[in-house]
């Protein structure tokens, strides 16, 4: 999911990701899922993790880690969302 908002000289872009896992096996499985959100290296760009759905978060690297057990024939949904505030005229690729 994505959205944009403009306030003053700044714009805020929000990105969200949904991850769906399915266990089609006859026994439960243990799984570790890792993903990452962007980290800013510029003072004029501010990145905020809005939600991490229970993930372990490493704020220095932006890594998200979910450790879970999924029962047989069950599905789990994970999601995370972050916002990026930056000057209106600055272009950044967030995908």
PDB file of C-alpha atoms in Angstrom:
ATOM      1  CA  UNK A   1       0.000   0.000   0.000  1.00  0.00           C
ATOM      2  CA  UNK A   2       1.151   3.531  -0.614  1.00  0.00           C
ATOM      3  CA  UNK A   3       0.010   7.072   0.119  1.00  0.00           C
ATOM      4  CA  UNK A   4       1.372  10.616  -0.164  1.00  0.00           C
ATOM      5  CA  UNK A   5       0.724  13.728   1.915  1.00  0.00           C
ATOM      6  CA  UNK A   6       1.995  17.288   1.402  1.00  0.00           C
ATOM      7  CA  UNK A   7       2.433  19.698   4.330  1.00  0.00           C
ATOM      8  CA  UNK A   8       4.372  22.964   3.926  1.00  0.00           C
ATOM      9  CA  UNK A   9       7.737  22.411   2.253  1.00  0.00           C
ATOM     10  CA  UNK A  10       7.748  18.703   3.105  1.00  0.00           C
ATOM     11  CA  UNK A  11       5.966  15.685   1.740  1.00  0.00           C
ATOM     12  CA  UNK A  12       5.356  12.416   3.528  1.00  0.00           C
ATOM     13  CA  UNK A  13       5.195   9.143   1.636  1.00  0.00           C
ATOM     14  CA  UNK A  14       3.889   6.032   3.368  1.00  0.00           C
ATOM     15  CA  UNK A  15       4.620   2.507   2.207  1.00  0.00           C
ATOM     16  CA  UNK A  16       3.166  -0.707   3.578  1.00  0.00           C
ATOM     17  CA  UNK A  17       3.898  -4.321   2.804  1.00  0.00           C
ATOM     18  CA  UNK A  18       1.818  -7.444   3.422  1.00  0.00           C
ATOM     19  CA  UNK A  19       3.433 -10.871   3.537  1.00  0.00           C
ATOM     20  CA  UNK A  20       1.345 -14.040   3.546  1.00  0.00           C
ATOM     21  CA  UNK A  21       2.778 -17.437   4.492  1.00  0.00           C
ATOM     22  CA  UNK A  22       1.026 -20.787   4.022  1.00  0.00           C
ATOM     23  CA  UNK A  23       2.035 -24.122   5.478  1.00  0.00           C
ATOM     24  CA  UNK A  24       0.764 -26.826   3.120  1.00  0.00           C
ATOM     25  CA  UNK A  25       2.617 -29.588   4.972  1.00  0.00           C
ATOM     26  CA  UNK A  26       1.072 -32.131   7.344  1.00  0.00           C
ATOM     27  CA  UNK A  27       3.238 -31.000  10.244  1.00  0.00           C
ATOM     28  CA  UNK A  28       3.899 -27.651  11.876  1.00  0.00           C
ATOM     29  CA  UNK A  29       6.884 -25.657  10.624  1.00  0.00           C
ATOM     30  CA  UNK A  30       9.201 -23.173  12.286  1.00  0.00           C
ATOM     31  CA  UNK A  31      10.162 -20.300  10.038  1.00  0.00           C
ATOM     32  CA  UNK A  32      12.160 -17.087  10.217  1.00  0.00           C
ATOM     33  CA  UNK A  33      11.097 -14.269   7.885  1.00  0.00           C
ATOM     34  CA  UNK A  34      13.351 -11.261   7.369  1.00  0.00           C
ATOM     35  CA  UNK A  35      12.658  -8.041   5.520  1.00  0.00           C
ATOM     36  CA  UNK A  36      13.986  -4.515   5.655  1.00  0.00           C
ATOM     37  CA  UNK A  37      12.742  -0.945   5.649  1.00  0.00           C
ATOM     38  CA  UNK A  38      14.919   1.964   4.419  1.00  0.00           C
ATOM     39  CA  UNK A  39      17.309   3.878   6.673  1.00  0.00           C
ATOM     40  CA  UNK A  40      18.053   7.509   5.871  1.00  0.00           C
ATOM     41  CA  UNK A  41      21.650   8.665   5.433  1.00  0.00           C
ATOM     42  CA  UNK A  42      20.564  12.276   4.896  1.00  0.00           C
ATOM     43  CA  UNK A  43      19.522  14.747   7.605  1.00  0.00           C
ATOM     44  CA  UNK A  44      16.783  16.178   5.373  1.00  0.00           C
ATOM     45  CA  UNK A  45      15.051  12.786   4.985  1.00  0.00           C
ATOM     46  CA  UNK A  46      13.310  11.247   7.992  1.00  0.00           C
ATOM     47  CA  UNK A  47      12.190   7.584   7.963  1.00  0.00           C
ATOM     48  CA  UNK A  48       9.816   6.331  10.660  1.00  0.00           C
ATOM     49  CA  UNK A  49       8.749   2.711  11.123  1.00  0.00           C
ATOM     50  CA  UNK A  50       4.990   3.023  11.727  1.00  0.00           C
ATOM     51  CA  UNK A  51       4.217  -0.646  12.472  1.00  0.00           C
ATOM     52  CA  UNK A  52       6.150  -3.904  12.497  1.00  0.00           C
ATOM     53  CA  UNK A  53       3.486  -6.494  13.468  1.00  0.00           C
ATOM     54  CA  UNK A  54       5.563  -8.060  16.260  1.00  0.00           C
ATOM     55  CA  UNK A  55       8.883  -8.253  14.402  1.00  0.00           C
ATOM     56  CA  UNK A  56      12.238  -7.877  16.105  1.00  0.00           C
ATOM     57  CA  UNK A  57      13.525  -4.523  14.813  1.00  0.00           C
ATOM     58  CA  UNK A  58      17.151  -3.486  14.306  1.00  0.00           C
ATOM     59  CA  UNK A  59      16.893   0.310  13.998  1.00  0.00           C
ATOM     60  CA  UNK A  60      20.496   0.679  12.816  1.00  0.00           C
ATOM     61  CA  UNK A  61      20.104  -1.583   9.766  1.00  0.00           C
ATOM     62  CA  UNK A  62      16.325  -1.461   9.243  1.00  0.00           C
ATOM     63  CA  UNK A  63      16.096  -5.257   9.478  1.00  0.00           C
ATOM     64  CA  UNK A  64      12.814  -6.820  10.588  1.00  0.00           C
ATOM     65  CA  UNK A  65      12.749 -10.426  11.787  1.00  0.00           C
ATOM     66  CA  UNK A  66       9.734 -12.589  12.557  1.00  0.00           C
ATOM     67  CA  UNK A  67      10.258 -16.034  14.148  1.00  0.00           C
ATOM     68  CA  UNK A  68       7.127 -18.146  14.085  1.00  0.00           C
ATOM     69  CA  UNK A  69       5.555 -21.575  14.129  1.00  0.00           C
ATOM     70  CA  UNK A  70       2.823 -22.235  11.562  1.00  0.00           C
ATOM     71  CA  UNK A  71       0.417 -25.116  12.139  1.00  0.00           C
ATOM     72  CA  UNK A  72      -0.371 -27.610   9.345  1.00  0.00           C
ATOM     73  CA  UNK A  73      -2.607 -26.206   6.587  1.00  0.00           C
ATOM     74  CA  UNK A  74      -2.623 -22.765   8.221  1.00  0.00           C
ATOM     75  CA  UNK A  75      -1.678 -19.313   6.963  1.00  0.00           C
ATOM     76  CA  UNK A  76      -0.085 -16.345   8.711  1.00  0.00           C
ATOM     77  CA  UNK A  77      -0.085 -12.712   7.626  1.00  0.00           C
ATOM     78  CA  UNK A  78       2.718 -10.307   8.414  1.00  0.00           C
ATOM     79  CA  UNK A  79       2.862  -6.635   7.610  1.00  0.00           C
ATOM     80  CA  UNK A  80       4.915  -3.537   8.211  1.00  0.00           C
ATOM     81  CA  UNK A  81       4.576   0.114   7.324  1.00  0.00           C
ATOM     82  CA  UNK A  82       6.964   3.060   7.269  1.00  0.00           C
ATOM     83  CA  UNK A  83       6.771   6.745   6.415  1.00  0.00           C
ATOM     84  CA  UNK A  84       9.370   8.939   4.724  1.00  0.00           C
ATOM     85  CA  UNK A  85       9.311  12.706   5.251  1.00  0.00           C
ATOM     86  CA  UNK A  86      11.392  14.698   2.754  1.00  0.00           C
ATOM     87  CA  UNK A  87      11.550  18.061   0.987  1.00  0.00           C
ATOM     88  CA  UNK A  88       8.873  18.380  -1.750  1.00  0.00           C
ATOM     89  CA  UNK A  89      11.383  18.842  -4.551  1.00  0.00           C
ATOM     90  CA  UNK A  90      13.582  15.875  -3.550  1.00  0.00           C
ATOM     91  CA  UNK A  91      12.953  12.615  -5.398  1.00  0.00           C
ATOM     92  CA  UNK A  92      13.558   9.282  -3.691  1.00  0.00           C
ATOM     93  CA  UNK A  93      12.757   5.785  -4.954  1.00  0.00           C
ATOM     94  CA  UNK A  94      11.023   3.860  -2.165  1.00  0.00           C
ATOM     95  CA  UNK A  95      10.020   0.663  -3.939  1.00  0.00           C
TER      96      UNK A  95
END
